[in-house]
PDB file of C-alpha atoms in Angstrom:
ATOM      1  CA  MET A  27      18.902   9.340  -3.446  1.00  0.00           C
ATOM      2  CA  GLU A  28      17.821   7.846  -6.737  1.00  0.00           C
ATOM      3  CA  VAL A  29      18.058  11.132  -8.624  1.00  0.00           C
ATOM      4  CA  ALA A  30      21.590  11.959  -7.442  1.00  0.00           C
ATOM      5  CA  GLY A  31      23.128  10.940 -10.729  1.00  0.00           C
ATOM      6  CA  ASN A  32      20.867  13.149 -12.819  1.00  0.00           C
ATOM      7  CA  SER A  33      22.846  15.745 -14.743  1.00  0.00           C
ATOM      8  CA  ALA A  34      20.663  18.576 -13.420  1.00  0.00           C
ATOM      9  CA  VAL A  35      20.997  17.438  -9.818  1.00  0.00           C
ATOM     10  CA  ALA A  36      24.534  16.071  -9.515  1.00  0.00           C
ATOM     11  CA  PRO A  37      26.414  19.425  -9.552  1.00  0.00           C
ATOM     12  CA  ASN A  38      24.127  20.726  -6.794  1.00  0.00           C
ATOM     13  CA  ILE A  39      23.695  17.570  -4.760  1.00  0.00           C
ATOM     14  CA  TYR A  40      24.685  19.235  -1.477  1.00  0.00           C
ATOM     15  CA  ASN A  41      21.837  21.710  -1.891  1.00  0.00           C
ATOM     16  CA  PHE A  42      19.332  18.988  -2.680  1.00  0.00           C
ATOM     17  CA  HIS A  43      16.901  17.805   0.005  1.00  0.00           C
ATOM     18  CA  GLY A  44      14.082  15.265  -0.111  1.00  0.00           C
ATOM     19  CA  ILE A  45      11.027  15.449   2.140  1.00  0.00           C
ATOM     20  CA  ILE A  46       8.368  12.768   2.078  1.00  0.00           C
ATOM     21  CA  ASN A  47       4.680  13.508   1.674  1.00  0.00           C
ATOM     22  CA  GLY A  48       2.064  13.281   4.370  1.00  0.00           C
ATOM     23  CA  ILE A  49      -1.596  12.316   4.330  1.00  0.00           C
ATOM     24  CA  ASP A  50      -4.612  14.182   5.679  1.00  0.00           C
ATOM     25  CA  PRO A  51      -5.605  12.203   8.797  1.00  0.00           C
ATOM     26  CA  ASP A  52      -9.084  13.739   8.747  1.00  0.00           C
ATOM     27  CA  ILE A  53      -9.884  12.459   5.251  1.00  0.00           C
ATOM     28  CA  TRP A  54      -8.215   9.105   5.803  1.00  0.00           C
ATOM     29  CA  ASP A  55      -9.583   8.219   9.210  1.00  0.00           C
ATOM     30  CA  PRO A  56     -11.135   4.782   9.805  1.00  0.00           C
ATOM     31  CA  TYR A  57     -12.802   6.071  12.956  1.00  0.00           C
ATOM     32  CA  ASN A  58     -14.727   8.782  11.078  1.00  0.00           C
ATOM     33  CA  ASP A  59     -15.074   7.298   7.609  1.00  0.00           C
ATOM     34  CA  LYS A  60     -18.590   7.325   6.166  1.00  0.00           C
ATOM     35  CA  PHE A  61     -17.606   4.838   3.478  1.00  0.00           C
ATOM     36  CA  ILE A  62     -16.880   1.901   5.812  1.00  0.00           C
ATOM     37  CA  PRO A  63     -19.372  -0.046   7.923  1.00  0.00           C
ATOM     38  CA  VAL A  64     -17.740  -0.026  11.377  1.00  0.00           C
ATOM     39  CA  PRO A  65     -15.580   2.794  12.771  1.00  0.00           C
ATOM     40  CA  TYR A  66     -12.306   1.549  14.213  1.00  0.00           C
ATOM     41  CA  THR A  67      -9.008   2.545  15.759  1.00  0.00           C
ATOM     42  CA  SER A  68      -5.945   0.461  16.495  1.00  0.00           C
ATOM     43  CA  GLU A  69      -7.780  -0.878  19.548  1.00  0.00           C
ATOM     44  CA  ASN A  70     -10.537  -2.594  17.555  1.00  0.00           C
ATOM     45  CA  VAL A  71      -8.782  -2.892  14.199  1.00  0.00           C
ATOM     46  CA  VAL A  72      -9.491  -6.625  13.920  1.00  0.00           C
ATOM     47  CA  GLU A  73     -13.250  -6.180  14.252  1.00  0.00           C
ATOM     48  CA  GLY A  74     -13.310  -3.072  12.071  1.00  0.00           C
ATOM     49  CA  LYS A  75     -11.376  -4.633   9.238  1.00  0.00           C
ATOM     50  CA  ARG A  76     -13.388  -7.854   9.403  1.00  0.00           C
ATOM     51  CA  ALA A  77     -16.608  -5.874   8.928  1.00  0.00           C
ATOM     52  CA  ALA A  78     -15.055  -3.887   6.081  1.00  0.00           C
ATOM     53  CA  LYS A  79     -13.844  -7.053   4.341  1.00  0.00           C
ATOM     54  CA  GLU A  80     -17.309  -8.586   4.522  1.00  0.00           C
ATOM     55  CA  ALA A  81     -18.850  -5.387   3.149  1.00  0.00           C
ATOM     56  CA  LEU A  82     -16.279  -5.285   0.342  1.00  0.00           C
ATOM     57  CA  GLN A  83     -16.889  -8.922  -0.569  1.00  0.00           C
ATOM     58  CA  GLN A  84     -20.636  -8.395  -0.587  1.00  0.00           C
ATOM     59  CA  ARG A  85     -20.447  -5.216  -2.668  1.00  0.00           C
ATOM     60  CA  LEU A  86     -18.238  -6.817  -5.324  1.00  0.00           C
ATOM     61  CA  GLY A  87     -19.839 -10.252  -5.370  1.00  0.00           C
ATOM     62  CA  LEU A  88     -16.843 -12.092  -3.974  1.00  0.00           C
ATOM     63  CA  LYS A  89     -16.969 -15.210  -1.814  1.00  0.00           C
ATOM     64  CA  ARG A  90     -17.822 -14.087   1.696  1.00  0.00           C
ATOM     65  CA  SER A  91     -15.117 -15.923   3.573  1.00  0.00           C
ATOM     66  CA  ASP A  92     -12.151 -15.007   5.721  1.00  0.00           C
ATOM     67  CA  LEU A  93      -9.366 -15.255   3.153  1.00  0.00           C
ATOM     68  CA  PRO A  94      -6.199 -13.193   2.667  1.00  0.00           C
ATOM     69  CA  LEU A  95      -7.273 -10.221   0.568  1.00  0.00           C
ATOM     70  CA  LEU A  96      -4.815  -8.225  -1.541  1.00  0.00           C
ATOM     71  CA  GLY A  97      -5.834  -4.724  -2.572  1.00  0.00           C
ATOM     72  CA  VAL A  98      -4.388  -2.774  -5.494  1.00  0.00           C
ATOM     73  CA  ILE A  99      -5.308   0.909  -5.827  1.00  0.00           C
ATOM     74  CA  SER A 100      -3.296   2.466  -8.607  1.00  0.00           C
ATOM     75  CA  ARG A 101      -3.022   4.284 -11.885  1.00  0.00           C
ATOM     76  CA  LEU A 102      -2.236   1.530 -14.337  1.00  0.00           C
ATOM     77  CA  THR A 103       0.981   2.784 -15.912  1.00  0.00           C
ATOM     78  CA  HIS A 104       4.403   1.254 -16.432  1.00  0.00           C
ATOM     79  CA  GLN A 105       5.756   3.410 -13.588  1.00  0.00           C
ATOM     80  CA  LYS A 106       3.431   1.597 -11.200  1.00  0.00           C
ATOM     81  CA  GLY A 107       4.840  -1.808 -12.144  1.00  0.00           C
ATOM     82  CA  ILE A 108       1.859  -3.232 -13.997  1.00  0.00           C
ATOM     83  CA  HIS A 109       3.727  -6.433 -14.904  1.00  0.00           C
ATOM     84  CA  LEU A 110       4.392  -6.943 -11.192  1.00  0.00           C
ATOM     85  CA  ILE A 111       0.761  -6.227 -10.350  1.00  0.00           C
ATOM     86  CA  LYS A 112      -0.356  -8.910 -12.798  1.00  0.00           C
ATOM     87  CA  HIS A 113       2.054 -11.453 -11.356  1.00  0.00           C
ATOM     88  CA  ALA A 114       0.990 -10.675  -7.783  1.00  0.00           C
ATOM     89  CA  ILE A 115      -2.658 -11.173  -8.716  1.00  0.00           C
ATOM     90  CA  TRP A 116      -2.027 -14.659 -10.073  1.00  0.00           C
ATOM     91  CA  ARG A 117       0.248 -15.544  -7.144  1.00  0.00           C
ATOM     92  CA  THR A 118      -2.351 -14.467  -4.587  1.00  0.00           C
ATOM     93  CA  LEU A 119      -5.022 -16.537  -6.305  1.00  0.00           C
ATOM     94  CA  GLU A 120      -2.688 -19.553  -6.395  1.00  0.00           C
ATOM     95  CA  ARG A 121      -2.376 -19.292  -2.627  1.00  0.00           C
ATOM     96  CA  GLY A 122      -6.108 -19.187  -2.048  1.00  0.00           C
ATOM     97  CA  GLY A 123      -6.437 -15.466  -1.554  1.00  0.00           C
ATOM     98  CA  GLN A 124      -8.697 -12.823  -3.028  1.00  0.00           C
ATOM     99  CA  VAL A 125      -7.722  -9.781  -5.084  1.00  0.00           C
ATOM    100  CA  VAL A 126      -9.476  -6.451  -5.587  1.00  0.00           C
ATOM    101  CA  LEU A 127      -8.022  -3.968  -8.066  1.00  0.00           C
ATOM    102  CA  LEU A 128      -9.229  -0.387  -8.408  1.00  0.00           C
ATOM    103  CA  GLY A 129      -7.665   1.776 -11.062  1.00  0.00           C
ATOM    104  CA  SER A 130      -7.591   2.862 -14.671  1.00  0.00           C
ATOM    105  CA  ALA A 131      -5.004   3.428 -17.374  1.00  0.00           C
ATOM    106  CA  PRO A 132      -4.536   6.661 -19.353  1.00  0.00           C
ATOM    107  CA  ASP A 133      -3.126   4.507 -22.163  1.00  0.00           C
ATOM    108  CA  PRO A 134      -6.043   2.819 -24.004  1.00  0.00           C
ATOM    109  CA  SER A 135      -3.941  -0.231 -24.864  1.00  0.00           C
ATOM    110  CA  ILE A 136      -3.096  -0.838 -21.182  1.00  0.00           C
ATOM    111  CA  GLN A 137      -6.721  -0.229 -20.187  1.00  0.00           C
ATOM    112  CA  ASN A 138      -7.870  -2.764 -22.771  1.00  0.00           C
ATOM    113  CA  ASP A 139      -5.264  -5.241 -21.560  1.00  0.00           C
ATOM    114  CA  PHE A 140      -6.663  -5.035 -18.035  1.00  0.00           C
ATOM    115  CA  VAL A 141     -10.234  -5.290 -19.320  1.00  0.00           C
ATOM    116  CA  ASN A 142      -9.270  -8.568 -20.971  1.00  0.00           C
ATOM    117  CA  LEU A 143      -7.522  -9.787 -17.830  1.00  0.00           C
ATOM    118  CA  ALA A 144     -10.553  -8.815 -15.770  1.00  0.00           C
ATOM    119  CA  ASN A 145     -12.836 -10.807 -18.043  1.00  0.00           C
ATOM    120  CA  GLU A 146     -10.550 -13.825 -17.767  1.00  0.00           C
ATOM    121  CA  LEU A 147     -10.321 -13.643 -14.001  1.00  0.00           C
ATOM    122  CA  HIS A 148     -14.005 -12.951 -13.522  1.00  0.00           C
ATOM    123  CA  SER A 149     -14.648 -16.083 -15.562  1.00  0.00           C
ATOM    124  CA  ILE A 150     -12.270 -18.531 -13.877  1.00  0.00           C
ATOM    125  CA  HIS A 151     -11.891 -16.914 -10.432  1.00  0.00           C
ATOM    126  CA  ASN A 152     -15.269 -15.210 -10.173  1.00  0.00           C
ATOM    127  CA  ASP A 153     -15.556 -15.383  -6.388  1.00  0.00           C
ATOM    128  CA  HIS A 154     -11.911 -14.520  -5.732  1.00  0.00           C
ATOM    129  CA  ALA A 155     -10.993 -11.643  -8.051  1.00  0.00           C
ATOM    130  CA  ARG A 156     -12.625  -8.382  -9.019  1.00  0.00           C
ATOM    131  CA  PHE A 157     -11.341  -5.467 -11.097  1.00  0.00           C
ATOM    132  CA  CYS A 158     -12.973  -2.043 -10.977  1.00  0.00           C
ATOM    133  CA  LEU A 159     -11.339  -0.190 -13.857  1.00  0.00           C
ATOM    134  CA  SER A 160     -12.474   3.329 -13.058  1.00  0.00           C
ATOM    135  CA  TYR A 161     -12.160   6.068 -10.454  1.00  0.00           C
ATOM    136  CA  ASP A 162     -14.238   5.427  -7.339  1.00  0.00           C
ATOM    137  CA  GLU A 163     -13.161   7.219  -4.152  1.00  0.00           C
ATOM    138  CA  PRO A 164     -15.797   5.666  -1.841  1.00  0.00           C
ATOM    139  CA  LEU A 165     -14.708   2.203  -2.996  1.00  0.00           C
ATOM    140  CA  SER A 166     -11.061   3.078  -2.383  1.00  0.00           C
ATOM    141  CA  HIS A 167     -11.869   3.755   1.284  1.00  0.00           C
ATOM    142  CA  LEU A 168     -13.582   0.380   1.579  1.00  0.00           C
ATOM    143  CA  ILE A 169     -10.631  -1.394  -0.062  1.00  0.00           C
ATOM    144  CA  TYR A 170      -8.128   0.267   2.246  1.00  0.00           C
ATOM    145  CA  ALA A 171     -10.221  -0.854   5.210  1.00  0.00           C
ATOM    146  CA  GLY A 172     -11.161  -4.314   3.952  1.00  0.00           C
ATOM    147  CA  ALA A 173      -7.868  -5.480   2.484  1.00  0.00           C
ATOM    148  CA  ASP A 174      -5.269  -7.320   4.501  1.00  0.00           C
ATOM    149  CA  PHE A 175      -2.446  -6.126   2.261  1.00  0.00           C
ATOM    150  CA  ILE A 176      -2.029  -3.262  -0.195  1.00  0.00           C
ATOM    151  CA  LEU A 177       0.411  -3.831  -3.061  1.00  0.00           C
ATOM    152  CA  VAL A 178       2.559  -0.954  -4.372  1.00  0.00           C
ATOM    153  CA  PRO A 179       5.224  -2.425  -6.695  1.00  0.00           C
ATOM    154  CA  SER A 180       6.319   0.812  -8.387  1.00  0.00           C
ATOM    155  CA  ILE A 181       9.328   0.915 -10.668  1.00  0.00           C
ATOM    156  CA  PHE A 182      10.039   4.404  -9.308  1.00  0.00           C
ATOM    157  CA  GLU A 183       8.076   6.445  -6.776  1.00  0.00           C
ATOM    158  CA  PRO A 184       9.117   9.902  -5.512  1.00  0.00           C
ATOM    159  CA  CYS A 185       7.047   9.337  -2.389  1.00  0.00           C
ATOM    160  CA  GLY A 186       3.682   7.716  -2.834  1.00  0.00           C
ATOM    161  CA  LEU A 187       0.567   8.026  -0.694  1.00  0.00           C
ATOM    162  CA  THR A 188      -0.987   4.590  -1.162  1.00  0.00           C
ATOM    163  CA  GLN A 189       1.271   2.843   1.344  1.00  0.00           C
ATOM    164  CA  LEU A 190       0.727   5.619   3.905  1.00  0.00           C
ATOM    165  CA  ILE A 191      -3.061   5.465   3.613  1.00  0.00           C
ATOM    166  CA  ALA A 192      -2.942   1.671   3.796  1.00  0.00           C
ATOM    167  CA  MET A 193      -1.154   1.814   7.142  1.00  0.00           C
ATOM    168  CA  ARG A 194      -3.637   4.368   8.457  1.00  0.00           C
ATOM    169  CA  TYR A 195      -6.318   1.711   7.876  1.00  0.00           C
ATOM    170  CA  GLY A 196      -4.295  -1.173   9.319  1.00  0.00           C
ATOM    171  CA  SER A 197      -3.567  -2.732   5.924  1.00  0.00           C
ATOM    172  CA  ILE A 198      -0.011  -3.962   5.590  1.00  0.00           C
ATOM    173  CA  PRO A 199       1.942  -2.554   2.618  1.00  0.00           C
ATOM    174  CA  VAL A 200       3.760  -4.855   0.218  1.00  0.00           C
ATOM    175  CA  VAL A 201       6.084  -2.616  -1.761  1.00  0.00           C
ATOM    176  CA  ARG A 202       9.123  -2.464  -3.983  1.00  0.00           C
ATOM    177  CA  LYS A 203      12.169  -0.820  -2.386  1.00  0.00           C
ATOM    178  CA  THR A 204      12.284   2.390  -4.364  1.00  0.00           C
ATOM    179  CA  GLY A 205      12.080   6.105  -3.601  1.00  0.00           C
ATOM    180  CA  GLY A 206       9.512   7.075  -1.002  1.00  0.00           C
ATOM    181  CA  LEU A 207       8.352   3.480  -0.649  1.00  0.00           C
ATOM    182  CA  TYR A 208      11.797   2.617   0.698  1.00  0.00           C
ATOM    183  CA  ASP A 209      11.690   5.708   2.936  1.00  0.00           C
ATOM    184  CA  THR A 210       8.371   4.813   4.561  1.00  0.00           C
ATOM    185  CA  VAL A 211       8.063   1.016   4.536  1.00  0.00           C
ATOM    186  CA  PHE A 212      10.471  -0.974   6.681  1.00  0.00           C
ATOM    187  CA  ASP A 213      10.584  -4.711   6.073  1.00  0.00           C
ATOM    188  CA  ILE A 214       9.649  -6.778   9.095  1.00  0.00           C
ATOM    189  CA  ASP A 215      12.539  -9.195   8.536  1.00  0.00           C
ATOM    190  CA  HIS A 216      15.326  -6.949   7.284  1.00  0.00           C
ATOM    191  CA  ASP A 217      14.799  -3.321   8.287  1.00  0.00           C
ATOM    192  CA  LYS A 218      14.657  -3.294  12.089  1.00  0.00           C
ATOM    193  CA  VAL A 219      17.798  -1.202  12.480  1.00  0.00           C
ATOM    194  CA  ARG A 220      16.804   1.218   9.712  1.00  0.00           C
ATOM    195  CA  ALA A 221      13.335   1.603  11.249  1.00  0.00           C
ATOM    196  CA  GLN A 222      14.750   2.238  14.716  1.00  0.00           C
ATOM    197  CA  ALA A 223      16.930   4.994  13.285  1.00  0.00           C
ATOM    198  CA  GLN A 224      13.668   6.725  12.310  1.00  0.00           C
ATOM    199  CA  GLY A 225      12.056   6.019  15.684  1.00  0.00           C
ATOM    200  CA  LEU A 226       9.738   3.438  14.127  1.00  0.00           C
ATOM    201  CA  GLN A 227       8.956  -0.265  14.171  1.00  0.00           C
ATOM    202  CA  PRO A 228       9.066  -2.376  10.986  1.00  0.00           C
ATOM    203  CA  ASN A 229       5.748  -2.021   9.193  1.00  0.00           C
ATOM    204  CA  GLY A 230       5.534  -4.055   5.995  1.00  0.00           C
ATOM    205  CA  PHE A 231       6.990  -6.388   3.409  1.00  0.00           C
ATOM    206  CA  SER A 232       9.317  -5.213   0.672  1.00  0.00           C
ATOM    207  CA  PHE A 233      11.380  -6.505  -2.242  1.00  0.00           C
ATOM    208  CA  GLU A 234      14.103  -5.190  -4.524  1.00  0.00           C
ATOM    209  CA  GLY A 235      14.043  -6.705  -8.006  1.00  0.00           C
ATOM    210  CA  ALA A 236      11.457  -5.584 -10.540  1.00  0.00           C
ATOM    211  CA  ASP A 237      10.639  -9.169 -11.424  1.00  0.00           C
ATOM    212  CA  ALA A 238       8.411 -12.071 -10.434  1.00  0.00           C
ATOM    213  CA  ALA A 239      10.936 -13.449  -7.950  1.00  0.00           C
ATOM    214  CA  GLY A 240      11.052 -10.124  -6.140  1.00  0.00           C
ATOM    215  CA  VAL A 241       7.292  -9.877  -5.824  1.00  0.00           C
ATOM    216  CA  ASP A 242       7.063 -13.482  -4.671  1.00  0.00           C
ATOM    217  CA  TYR A 243       9.638 -12.913  -1.953  1.00  0.00           C
ATOM    218  CA  ALA A 244       7.560 -10.206  -0.284  1.00  0.00           C
ATOM    219  CA  LEU A 245       4.087 -11.469  -1.136  1.00  0.00           C
ATOM    220  CA  ASN A 246       4.718 -15.048  -0.036  1.00  0.00           C
ATOM    221  CA  ARG A 247       5.931 -13.872   3.353  1.00  0.00           C
ATOM    222  CA  ALA A 248       2.862 -11.679   3.733  1.00  0.00           C
ATOM    223  CA  ILE A 249       0.370 -14.389   2.788  1.00  0.00           C
ATOM    224  CA  SER A 250       2.173 -16.994   4.896  1.00  0.00           C
ATOM    225  CA  ALA A 251       1.929 -14.642   7.872  1.00  0.00           C
ATOM    226  CA  TRP A 252      -1.821 -14.385   7.297  1.00  0.00           C
ATOM    227  CA  TYR A 253      -2.200 -18.169   7.326  1.00  0.00           C
ATOM    228  CA  ASP A 254       0.332 -19.056  10.034  1.00  0.00           C
ATOM    229  CA  ARG A 255       0.865 -16.018  12.283  1.00  0.00           C
ATOM    230  CA  GLY A 256      -2.546 -14.418  12.632  1.00  0.00           C
ATOM    231  CA  ASP A 257      -2.032 -13.004  16.105  1.00  0.00           C
ATOM    232  CA  TRP A 258       1.298 -11.494  15.114  1.00  0.00           C
ATOM    233  CA  LEU A 259      -0.238  -9.974  11.993  1.00  0.00           C
ATOM    234  CA  ASN A 260      -3.025  -8.406  14.034  1.00  0.00           C
ATOM    235  CA  SER A 261      -0.391  -6.919  16.327  1.00  0.00           C
ATOM    236  CA  LEU A 262       1.382  -5.517  13.269  1.00  0.00           C
ATOM    237  CA  ARG A 263      -1.890  -3.905  12.167  1.00  0.00           C
ATOM    238  CA  LYS A 264      -2.023  -2.008  15.467  1.00  0.00           C
ATOM    239  CA  THR A 265       1.605  -0.966  15.077  1.00  0.00           C
ATOM    240  CA  VAL A 266       1.143   0.516  11.613  1.00  0.00           C
ATOM    241  CA  MET A 267      -2.073   2.296  12.572  1.00  0.00           C
ATOM    242  CA  ASP A 268      -0.324   4.051  15.442  1.00  0.00           C
ATOM    243  CA  GLN A 269       2.504   5.371  13.267  1.00  0.00           C
ATOM    244  CA  ASP A 270       2.129   9.025  12.282  1.00  0.00           C
ATOM    245  CA  TRP A 271       2.199   9.556   8.511  1.00  0.00           C
ATOM    246  CA  SER A 272       0.409  12.917   8.637  1.00  0.00           C
ATOM    247  CA  TRP A 273       1.998  16.199   7.586  1.00  0.00           C
ATOM    248  CA  ASN A 274       3.324  16.784  11.130  1.00  0.00           C
ATOM    249  CA  ARG A 275       6.890  15.611  10.524  1.00  0.00           C
ATOM    250  CA  PRO A 276       7.200  16.799   6.882  1.00  0.00           C
ATOM    251  CA  ALA A 277       5.933  20.255   7.872  1.00  0.00           C
ATOM    252  CA  LEU A 278       8.659  20.562  10.506  1.00  0.00           C
ATOM    253  CA  GLU A 279      11.252  19.450   7.962  1.00  0.00           C
ATOM    254  CA  TYR A 280      10.063  22.122   5.537  1.00  0.00           C
ATOM    255  CA  LEU A 281      10.363  24.755   8.275  1.00  0.00           C
ATOM    256  CA  GLU A 282      13.854  23.587   9.193  1.00  0.00           C
ATOM    257  CA  LEU A 283      14.882  23.620   5.534  1.00  0.00           C
ATOM    258  CA  TYR A 284      13.500  27.121   5.088  1.00  0.00           C
ATOM    259  CA  HIS A 285      15.384  28.454   8.105  1.00  0.00           C
ATOM    260  CA  ALA A 286      18.596  26.735   7.002  1.00  0.00           C
ATOM    261  CA  ALA A 287      18.267  28.210   3.506  1.00  0.00           C
ATOM    262  CA  HIS A 288      17.514  31.647   4.963  1.00  0.00           C
ATOM    263  CA  LYS A 289      20.656  31.537   7.114  1.00  0.00           C
ATOM    264  CA  SER A 290      22.873  30.347   4.296  1.00  0.00           C
ATOM    265  CA  GLY A 291      21.430  32.856   1.838  1.00  0.00           C
TER     266      GLY A 291
END
């Protein structure tokens, strides 16, 4: 509970309850998504994501090759860990991967900073990096489907939807251990017991520090898995797609909380 020490919360901590968000499985459904080329479920996730990656590469003018592809779909604000996003982009490129970023910044200075970075990357890594600094929902669907990994390195995050949507599309989340990201992403190397307590299997890569070393720890493991453990990674894709991140469980928790409050009131 990251807010437990807040002066408004602390005196009432025993009456404080957190419930994670859910996603709409009808909107975010790779089997019925008009914005991706091949419908897929966990049974044909490899073929579906391969087709989506090729379509994404073609649409954005990237090298059409089977390379590890990191997707970033985010508002570009300090809360979202923009310094970590920048580091992860360079690290992915160093390891031969591709990067697609979709997002914009409400702060003009941050937006301009990313415009400059985009120009630099488009110049020296033209076939490996592409920034789309605007809002584009159809493209977001294609990125979720075509990316191998989705990066969410937030400094704080009450819940977050990006990592949940990523898993719905068989993209593996790479996240910082904070707030709802910690509650929904269980590291494949370190969180087996914590995942089992929730009735789940580990489903991603995570890190703690808000620094380059932290990002590298998670991202390097993810990219190495792509290069060295392809069959295992494809199995992980099926696992995350079959996990239920809809409103089913949160809705029940809200009902239980309501009934508990009604009884105590």
